[in-house]
Short mmCIF file of C-alpha atoms and ligand atoms in Angstrom, two decimals:
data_model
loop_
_atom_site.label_atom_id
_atom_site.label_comp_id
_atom_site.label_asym_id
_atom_site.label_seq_id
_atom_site.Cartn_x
_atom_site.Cartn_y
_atom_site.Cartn_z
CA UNK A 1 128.68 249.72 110.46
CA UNK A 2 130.83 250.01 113.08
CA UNK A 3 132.79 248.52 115.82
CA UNK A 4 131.83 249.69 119.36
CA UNK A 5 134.12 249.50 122.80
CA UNK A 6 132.99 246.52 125.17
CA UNK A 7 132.90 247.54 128.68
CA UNK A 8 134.04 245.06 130.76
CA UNK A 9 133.82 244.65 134.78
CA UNK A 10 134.24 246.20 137.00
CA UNK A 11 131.93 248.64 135.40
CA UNK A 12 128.79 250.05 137.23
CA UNK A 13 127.12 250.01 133.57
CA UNK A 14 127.19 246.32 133.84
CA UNK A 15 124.45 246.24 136.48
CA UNK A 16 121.99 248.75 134.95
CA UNK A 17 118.21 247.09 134.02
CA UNK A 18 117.75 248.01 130.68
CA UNK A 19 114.77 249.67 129.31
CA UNK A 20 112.48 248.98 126.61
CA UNK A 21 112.60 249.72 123.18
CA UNK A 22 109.75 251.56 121.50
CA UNK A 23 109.78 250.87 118.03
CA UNK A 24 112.76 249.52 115.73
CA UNK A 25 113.59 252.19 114.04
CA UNK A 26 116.67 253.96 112.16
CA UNK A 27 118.72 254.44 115.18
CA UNK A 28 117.90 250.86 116.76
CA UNK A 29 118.96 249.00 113.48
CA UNK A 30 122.51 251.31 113.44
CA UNK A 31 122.80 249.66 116.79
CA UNK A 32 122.27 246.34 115.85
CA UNK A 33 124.31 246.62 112.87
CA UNK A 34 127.02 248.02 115.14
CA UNK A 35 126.49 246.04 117.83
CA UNK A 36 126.70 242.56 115.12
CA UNK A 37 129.77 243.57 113.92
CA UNK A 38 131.75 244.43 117.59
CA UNK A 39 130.45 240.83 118.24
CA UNK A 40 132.01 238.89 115.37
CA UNK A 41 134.99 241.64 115.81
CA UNK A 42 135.62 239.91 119.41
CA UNK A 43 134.66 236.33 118.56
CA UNK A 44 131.41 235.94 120.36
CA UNK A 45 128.40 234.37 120.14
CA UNK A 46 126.27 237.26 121.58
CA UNK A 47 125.97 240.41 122.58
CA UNK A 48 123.62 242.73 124.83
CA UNK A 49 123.46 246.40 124.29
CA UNK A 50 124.69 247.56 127.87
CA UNK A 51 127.96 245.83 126.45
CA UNK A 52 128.14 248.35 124.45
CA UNK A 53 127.16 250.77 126.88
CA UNK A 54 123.20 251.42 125.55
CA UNK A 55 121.02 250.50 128.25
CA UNK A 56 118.33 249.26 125.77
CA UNK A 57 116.72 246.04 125.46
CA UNK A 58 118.43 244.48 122.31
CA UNK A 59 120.21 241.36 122.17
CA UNK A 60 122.11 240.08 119.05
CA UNK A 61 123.54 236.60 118.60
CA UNK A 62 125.08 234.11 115.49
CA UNK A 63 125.72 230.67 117.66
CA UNK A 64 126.68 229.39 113.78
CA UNK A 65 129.44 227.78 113.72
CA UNK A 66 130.58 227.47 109.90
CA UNK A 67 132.45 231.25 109.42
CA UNK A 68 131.20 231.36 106.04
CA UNK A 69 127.17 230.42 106.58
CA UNK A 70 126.22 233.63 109.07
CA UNK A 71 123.25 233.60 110.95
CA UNK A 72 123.08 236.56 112.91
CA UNK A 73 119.87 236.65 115.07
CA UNK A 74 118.31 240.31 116.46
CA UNK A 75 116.06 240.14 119.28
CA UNK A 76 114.22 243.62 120.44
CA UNK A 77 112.42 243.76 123.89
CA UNK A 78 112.73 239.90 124.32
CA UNK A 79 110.56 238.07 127.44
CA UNK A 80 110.89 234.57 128.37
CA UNK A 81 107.55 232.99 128.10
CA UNK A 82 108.76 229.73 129.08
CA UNK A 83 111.12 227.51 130.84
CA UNK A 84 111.89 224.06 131.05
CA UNK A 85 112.58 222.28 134.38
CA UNK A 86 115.17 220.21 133.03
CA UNK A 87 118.45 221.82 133.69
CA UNK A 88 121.73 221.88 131.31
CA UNK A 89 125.35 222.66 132.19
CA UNK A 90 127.43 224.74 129.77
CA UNK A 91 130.91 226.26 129.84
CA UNK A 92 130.21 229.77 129.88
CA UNK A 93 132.22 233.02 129.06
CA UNK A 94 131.10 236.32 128.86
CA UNK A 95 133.31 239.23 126.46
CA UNK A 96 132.40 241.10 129.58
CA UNK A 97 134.30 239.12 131.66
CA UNK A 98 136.81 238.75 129.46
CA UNK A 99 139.44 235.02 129.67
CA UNK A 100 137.26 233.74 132.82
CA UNK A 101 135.03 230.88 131.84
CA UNK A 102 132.71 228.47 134.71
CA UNK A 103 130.51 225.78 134.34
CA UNK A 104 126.72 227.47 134.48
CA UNK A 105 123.14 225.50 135.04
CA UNK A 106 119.95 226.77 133.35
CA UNK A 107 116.93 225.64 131.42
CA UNK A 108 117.93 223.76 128.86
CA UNK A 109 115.00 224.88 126.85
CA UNK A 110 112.74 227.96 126.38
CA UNK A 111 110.65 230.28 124.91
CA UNK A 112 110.94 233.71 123.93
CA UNK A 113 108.72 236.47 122.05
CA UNK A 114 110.49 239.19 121.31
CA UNK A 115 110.76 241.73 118.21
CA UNK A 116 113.21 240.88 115.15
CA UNK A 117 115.03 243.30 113.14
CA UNK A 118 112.13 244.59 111.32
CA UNK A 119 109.95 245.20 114.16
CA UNK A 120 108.21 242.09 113.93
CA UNK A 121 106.81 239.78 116.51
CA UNK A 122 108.56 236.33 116.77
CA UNK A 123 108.37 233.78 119.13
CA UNK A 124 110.93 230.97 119.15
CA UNK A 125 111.46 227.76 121.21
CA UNK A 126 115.17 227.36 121.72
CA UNK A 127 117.32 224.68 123.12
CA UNK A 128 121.32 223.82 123.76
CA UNK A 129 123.18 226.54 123.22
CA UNK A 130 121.14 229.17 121.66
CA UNK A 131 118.81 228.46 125.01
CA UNK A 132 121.76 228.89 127.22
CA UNK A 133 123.17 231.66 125.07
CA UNK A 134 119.33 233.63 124.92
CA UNK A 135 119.21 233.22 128.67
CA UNK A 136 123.11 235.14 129.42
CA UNK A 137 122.09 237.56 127.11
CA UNK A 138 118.60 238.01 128.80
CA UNK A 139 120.37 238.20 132.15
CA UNK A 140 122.59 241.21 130.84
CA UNK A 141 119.37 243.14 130.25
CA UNK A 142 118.69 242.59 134.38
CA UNK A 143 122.39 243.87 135.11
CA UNK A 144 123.00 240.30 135.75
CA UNK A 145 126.66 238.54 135.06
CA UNK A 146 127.25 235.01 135.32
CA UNK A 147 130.02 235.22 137.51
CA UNK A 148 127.15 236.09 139.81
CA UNK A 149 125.81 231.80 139.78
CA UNK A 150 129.38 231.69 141.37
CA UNK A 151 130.39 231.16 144.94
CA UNK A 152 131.16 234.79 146.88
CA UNK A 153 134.81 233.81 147.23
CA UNK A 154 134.83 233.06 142.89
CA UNK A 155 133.07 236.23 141.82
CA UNK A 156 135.26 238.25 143.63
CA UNK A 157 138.41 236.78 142.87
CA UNK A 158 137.28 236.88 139.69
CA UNK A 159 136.64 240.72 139.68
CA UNK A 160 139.55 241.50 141.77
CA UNK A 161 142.15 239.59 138.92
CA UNK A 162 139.86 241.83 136.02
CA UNK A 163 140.47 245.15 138.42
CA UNK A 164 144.24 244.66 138.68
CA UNK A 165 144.40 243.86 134.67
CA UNK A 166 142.74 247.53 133.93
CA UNK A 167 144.86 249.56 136.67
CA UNK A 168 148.49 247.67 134.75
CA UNK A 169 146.78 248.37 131.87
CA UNK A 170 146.23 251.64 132.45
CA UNK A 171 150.01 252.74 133.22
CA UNK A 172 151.41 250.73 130.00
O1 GNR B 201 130.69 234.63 123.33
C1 GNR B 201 130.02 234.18 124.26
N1 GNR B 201 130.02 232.83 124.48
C2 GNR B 201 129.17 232.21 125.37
C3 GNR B 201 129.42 230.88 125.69
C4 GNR B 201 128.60 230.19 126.55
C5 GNR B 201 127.49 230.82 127.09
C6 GNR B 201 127.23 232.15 126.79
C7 GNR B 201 128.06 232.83 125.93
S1 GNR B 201 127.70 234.49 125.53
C8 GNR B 201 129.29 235.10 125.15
C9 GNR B 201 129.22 236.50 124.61
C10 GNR B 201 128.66 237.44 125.66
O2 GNR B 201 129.29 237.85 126.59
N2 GNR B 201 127.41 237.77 125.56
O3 GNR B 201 126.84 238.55 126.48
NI1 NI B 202 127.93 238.16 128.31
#
């Protein structure tokens, strides 16, 4: 395994729709492998391939909270079958959008099928976090941040402050 560079914005790569997988094979399981370990690396709770700069459809997550009992959860070519009108508001982050957190609404429950780590088809009914959490990563595959739920004025002071962090970055 191995840790992989997270892009963060303002990159183009960000936006891309991401296509789907056709079959979990060696090189999809490398990337989830990789992909779980650059996501405990920085401390999340997920992670979408395009964060990692692979425009496939592959989301991995671990919303566990107890270090030493892991759960990592692999989701290949995931579709939300269902959503519940009931809304929940959670403090969201995004290591794409690295130290800017905002209060986001969505379902507070749904469904998703998807494909696990060995290619097999799962559905699950998810709620609280790992609904919220499923839902960010699901927007990533759509190019979709969730700085974009903000006003005009907060996304782009928001991407401005992240723009003027790389360019001092880039002259240390
Ligand atoms: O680590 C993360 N925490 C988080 C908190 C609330 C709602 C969503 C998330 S996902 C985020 C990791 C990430 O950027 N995944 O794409
Ligand atoms: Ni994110």
């Amino acid at each position: 395994m191995s840790i992989r560079t997270i892009i963060t914005e303002p990159n183009k790569l960000l936006r891309q729709i991401s296509k789907p997988v056709n079959s979990v094979g060696k090189e999809e399981k490398k990337l989830m492998d990789d992909m779980l370990e650059t996501m405990y690396d920085a401390n999340g709770i997920g992670l979408a391939a395009i964060q990692v700069g692979v425009p496939k459809r592959i989301i991995v997550m671990d919303i566990s909270k107890d270090e030493s009992k892991k759960e990592p959860r692999y989701f290949v070519n995931p579709v939300i079958k269902n959503k519940d009108p009931e809304k929940a508001t959670y403090e969201e982050g995004c290591l794409s959008v690295p130290n800017q957190f905002a209060e986001i609404d969505r379902p507070s429950k749904c469904e998703v099928e998807y494909l696990d780590y060995n290619g097999e088809k799962k559905l699950l009914k998810a709620d609280g976090l790992l609904a919220t959490c499923i839902q960010h990563e699901m927007d990533h595959l759509e190019g979709i941040l969730f700085i974009d739920y903000l006003s005009k004025l907060k996304r782009s002071m928001i991407i401005k402050k992240l723009s003027k962090k790389k360019s001092t970055a880039a002259i240390l």
